[in-house]
Amino acid sequence: MKKKKLTTAAGRPYFENEDSMTAGPRGPVLLQDYYLHEKLAHFNRERIPERVVHAKGTGAFGTFTVTGDITKYTRARLFSKVGNKCRVFVRFSTVGGEKGSADTERDPRGFAVKFYTEEGNWDLVGNNTPVFFIKDAKKFPDFIHTQKRDPKTNLKSDTMQWDFWSLNPESLHQLMTLFSDRGTPDGYRFMNGYGSHTFSMYNKKNERVWVKFHFKTQQGNKTLTRQQAEEIKGKDPDYSQRDLVNAIAGKDYPKWTLKIQVMTDAQAKKFKWNPFDVTKVWPHKEFPLIEAGVMELNEIPENYFADVEQAAFAPAHTVDGIGLSPDKMLQGRIFAYPDAHRYRLGANYQQIPVNRPIAPVSHHQRDGHMTVDGNQGSGPNYFPNSFDNIEADKNYREAAMALDSDVADYFDRNKNDNDHYSQAGALFRKVMTDQERANTVGNLVCALKGVSGPKKKEILMRQLEHFHKADKELAQLVAKGLGIKFPRAK
Ligand code: NDP
């Protein structure tokens, strides 16, 4: 390999990398050893704030290819022709654990995809679960606090978690997924990804439909039992990262099929549940999956920090033809994600190579920490102006959403808004096999056994009540596993 000269960060070739400059052979060290200062000072600044959620993650680049014609729903340039391709970057993660935590923890898995399209970056920032614990972003900090550490003991706390969940019945559907073996996938390749929220698409005629996104793993869903996950935690905390890196290094490139579900406005008004409630799915029989494309991951970034740690995904990053919805949780995330990136990475986080669009960028935002893209040169930094010809193109205007008077009002009056039980029960009764049901009950019992303290009975009884409303047998099996009497038995 060709030899390279050691240099300072300013590029000056330097002669010494191990011994500090001293007065005489035994020291003391001279203040003028600027190479030493540079080395120590930069080291002190190596860490940027850890993500509050999704801190432990791994990423890969790949390709997305359009395989299904969905032009009647969307005018997005990416989907304009079957065969269109674009580069993607994906970051998988766990949610609650710190940056060094174990990959096989029971936790949802983040499944965030950045599509570098010709008309800007489209981020689909989802999870491996189609639903979520809460349906309003206002609850998010409270919920996440229960997943992190107790303020006094600095320990994770089952009591905190179940206290919150039992007081938030809307969590139940997600809990049934989390405590099934899907809560411990056998690595990132073997799980589905979901956009989870309801999004929208609009076509060339500006007609809007509501849309859900599903990435179906082509590797098949593979899960770990509680016991396997626990054992791997000790043996190889980086199990999922290792699996992905090794597979791609061995050219065994993982693939997912992207499918969409489509709901018209008329269907939304008649839907049994609020279609913008992220704790609910849209049944496949009513809203069949429509194939849109295939994603293949085939490249591990050359530098983890540069691309994975600095990756910044945001549900606010949509492209023309793909829109938002009134989903309250989504609306909160539209604000929270870019806000987190501005805090972690700075106002110019979209100039970092992994976040930089391939599409041309022209606007009048300027300056700020770490401006590294030329800052749009000598162009004017105000609008309107007589010089740069940048104009807002009205052709990109999207259709208005009929909300307050129609949709939102309707759902406020919908009694099924508080039905947190039907879909959770259906998952347990109709979708799971006998073995999956038994494992789910075992996993729930194991976690609920961790509840302690003066409120233990109250919390357990409250949670059993929710299980009962979803499925009577589920409540009885969990109560039996806990060795407690649940009065609703008779
Ligand atoms: P379907 O029978 O058409 O679909 C069931 C879905 O459940 C499949 O997508 C399957 O994924 C997935 N699944 C299987 N086991 C589990 C598990 N342990 N945890 C989470 N998901 C699992 O049913 P419906 O569409 O009528 O929905 C019935 C229930 O299935 C819902 O209440 C919901 O809990 C769950 N579900 C529904 C989804 C939807 O978008 N409709 C998506 C995921 C779950 P796969 O095909 O990859 O095996």
Tab-separated table of C-alpha atoms and ligand atoms in Angstrom, residues 130 173 176-177 180-182 192 194 214 216 221 261 281-285 422-424 426-427 431-432 436, ligand 1:
chain	number	residue	atom	x	y	z
A	130	PRO	CA	-47.487	-1.211	11.964
A	173	HIS	CA	-52.285	-3.080	20.327
A	176	MET	CA	-49.419	-7.312	21.802
A	177	THR	CA	-46.933	-7.030	18.935
A	180	SER	CA	-45.049	-11.486	20.730
A	181	ASP	CA	-41.798	-12.843	19.350
A	182	ARG	CA	-41.926	-10.073	16.721
A	192	ASN	CA	-40.925	-6.018	8.027
A	194	TYR	CA	-43.930	-0.030	8.287
A	214	HIS	CA	-45.336	-1.612	4.233
A	216	LYS	CA	-42.209	-6.807	3.519
A	221	ASN	CA	-39.907	-12.997	9.265
A	261	GLN	CA	-52.538	0.356	1.131
A	281	VAL	CA	-54.096	-0.828	11.234
A	282	TRP	CA	-56.212	-0.964	8.111
A	283	PRO	CA	-57.319	-4.593	7.629
A	284	HIS	CA	-55.704	-6.110	4.569
A	285	LYS	CA	-58.963	-7.630	3.337
A	422	SER	CA	-60.665	-5.090	18.891
A	423	GLN	CA	-57.455	-5.060	16.842
A	424	ALA	CA	-55.278	-6.110	19.780
A	426	ALA	CA	-57.718	-9.943	16.667
A	427	LEU	CA	-53.934	-10.115	16.593
A	431	VAL	CA	-53.245	-13.950	13.547
A	432	MET	CA	-50.997	-15.723	16.056
A	436	GLU	CA	-46.959	-17.578	19.215
B	1	NDP	P1	-54.137	-10.248	8.061
B	1	NDP	O1	-54.275	-11.676	8.459
B	1	NDP	O2	-54.481	-9.869	6.664
B	1	NDP	O3	-52.655	-9.729	8.364
B	1	NDP	C1	-52.019	-10.041	9.554
B	1	NDP	C2	-50.684	-9.359	9.548
B	1	NDP	O4	-50.092	-9.605	10.810
B	1	NDP	C3	-49.679	-9.805	8.521
B	1	NDP	O5	-49.216	-8.642	7.871
B	1	NDP	C4	-48.533	-10.447	9.313
B	1	NDP	O6	-47.285	-10.074	8.792
B	1	NDP	C5	-48.711	-9.788	10.648
B	1	NDP	N1	-48.303	-10.575	11.820
B	1	NDP	C6	-48.269	-11.897	11.989
B	1	NDP	N2	-47.864	-12.189	13.257
B	1	NDP	C7	-47.676	-11.016	13.866
B	1	NDP	C8	-47.269	-10.648	15.170
B	1	NDP	N3	-46.994	-11.562	16.098
B	1	NDP	N4	-47.171	-9.346	15.463
B	1	NDP	C9	-47.468	-8.404	14.542
B	1	NDP	N5	-47.862	-8.690	13.287
B	1	NDP	C10	-47.964	-9.990	12.959
B	1	NDP	O7	-55.009	-9.452	9.140
B	1	NDP	P2	-55.645	-8.002	9.185
B	1	NDP	O8	-55.112	-7.064	8.177
B	1	NDP	O9	-57.123	-8.168	9.250
B	1	NDP	O10	-55.141	-7.557	10.634
B	1	NDP	C11	-55.372	-8.392	11.778
B	1	NDP	C12	-54.359	-8.025	12.814
B	1	NDP	O11	-53.061	-8.302	12.291
B	1	NDP	C13	-54.361	-6.541	13.131
B	1	NDP	O12	-55.257	-6.228	14.147
B	1	NDP	C14	-52.946	-6.300	13.510
B	1	NDP	O13	-52.775	-6.553	14.890
B	1	NDP	C15	-52.144	-7.327	12.746
B	1	NDP	N6	-51.409	-6.717	11.634
B	1	NDP	C16	-52.097	-6.108	10.624
B	1	NDP	C17	-51.430	-5.390	9.678
B	1	NDP	C18	-52.180	-4.598	8.662
B	1	NDP	O14	-51.573	-3.648	8.120
B	1	NDP	N7	-53.423	-4.902	8.357
B	1	NDP	C19	-49.955	-5.342	9.666
B	1	NDP	C20	-49.324	-6.125	10.706
B	1	NDP	C21	-50.053	-6.714	11.669
B	1	NDP	P3	-46.490	-11.041	7.734
B	1	NDP	O15	-47.356	-11.126	6.533
B	1	NDP	O16	-45.268	-10.333	7.446
B	1	NDP	O17	-46.297	-12.350	8.411
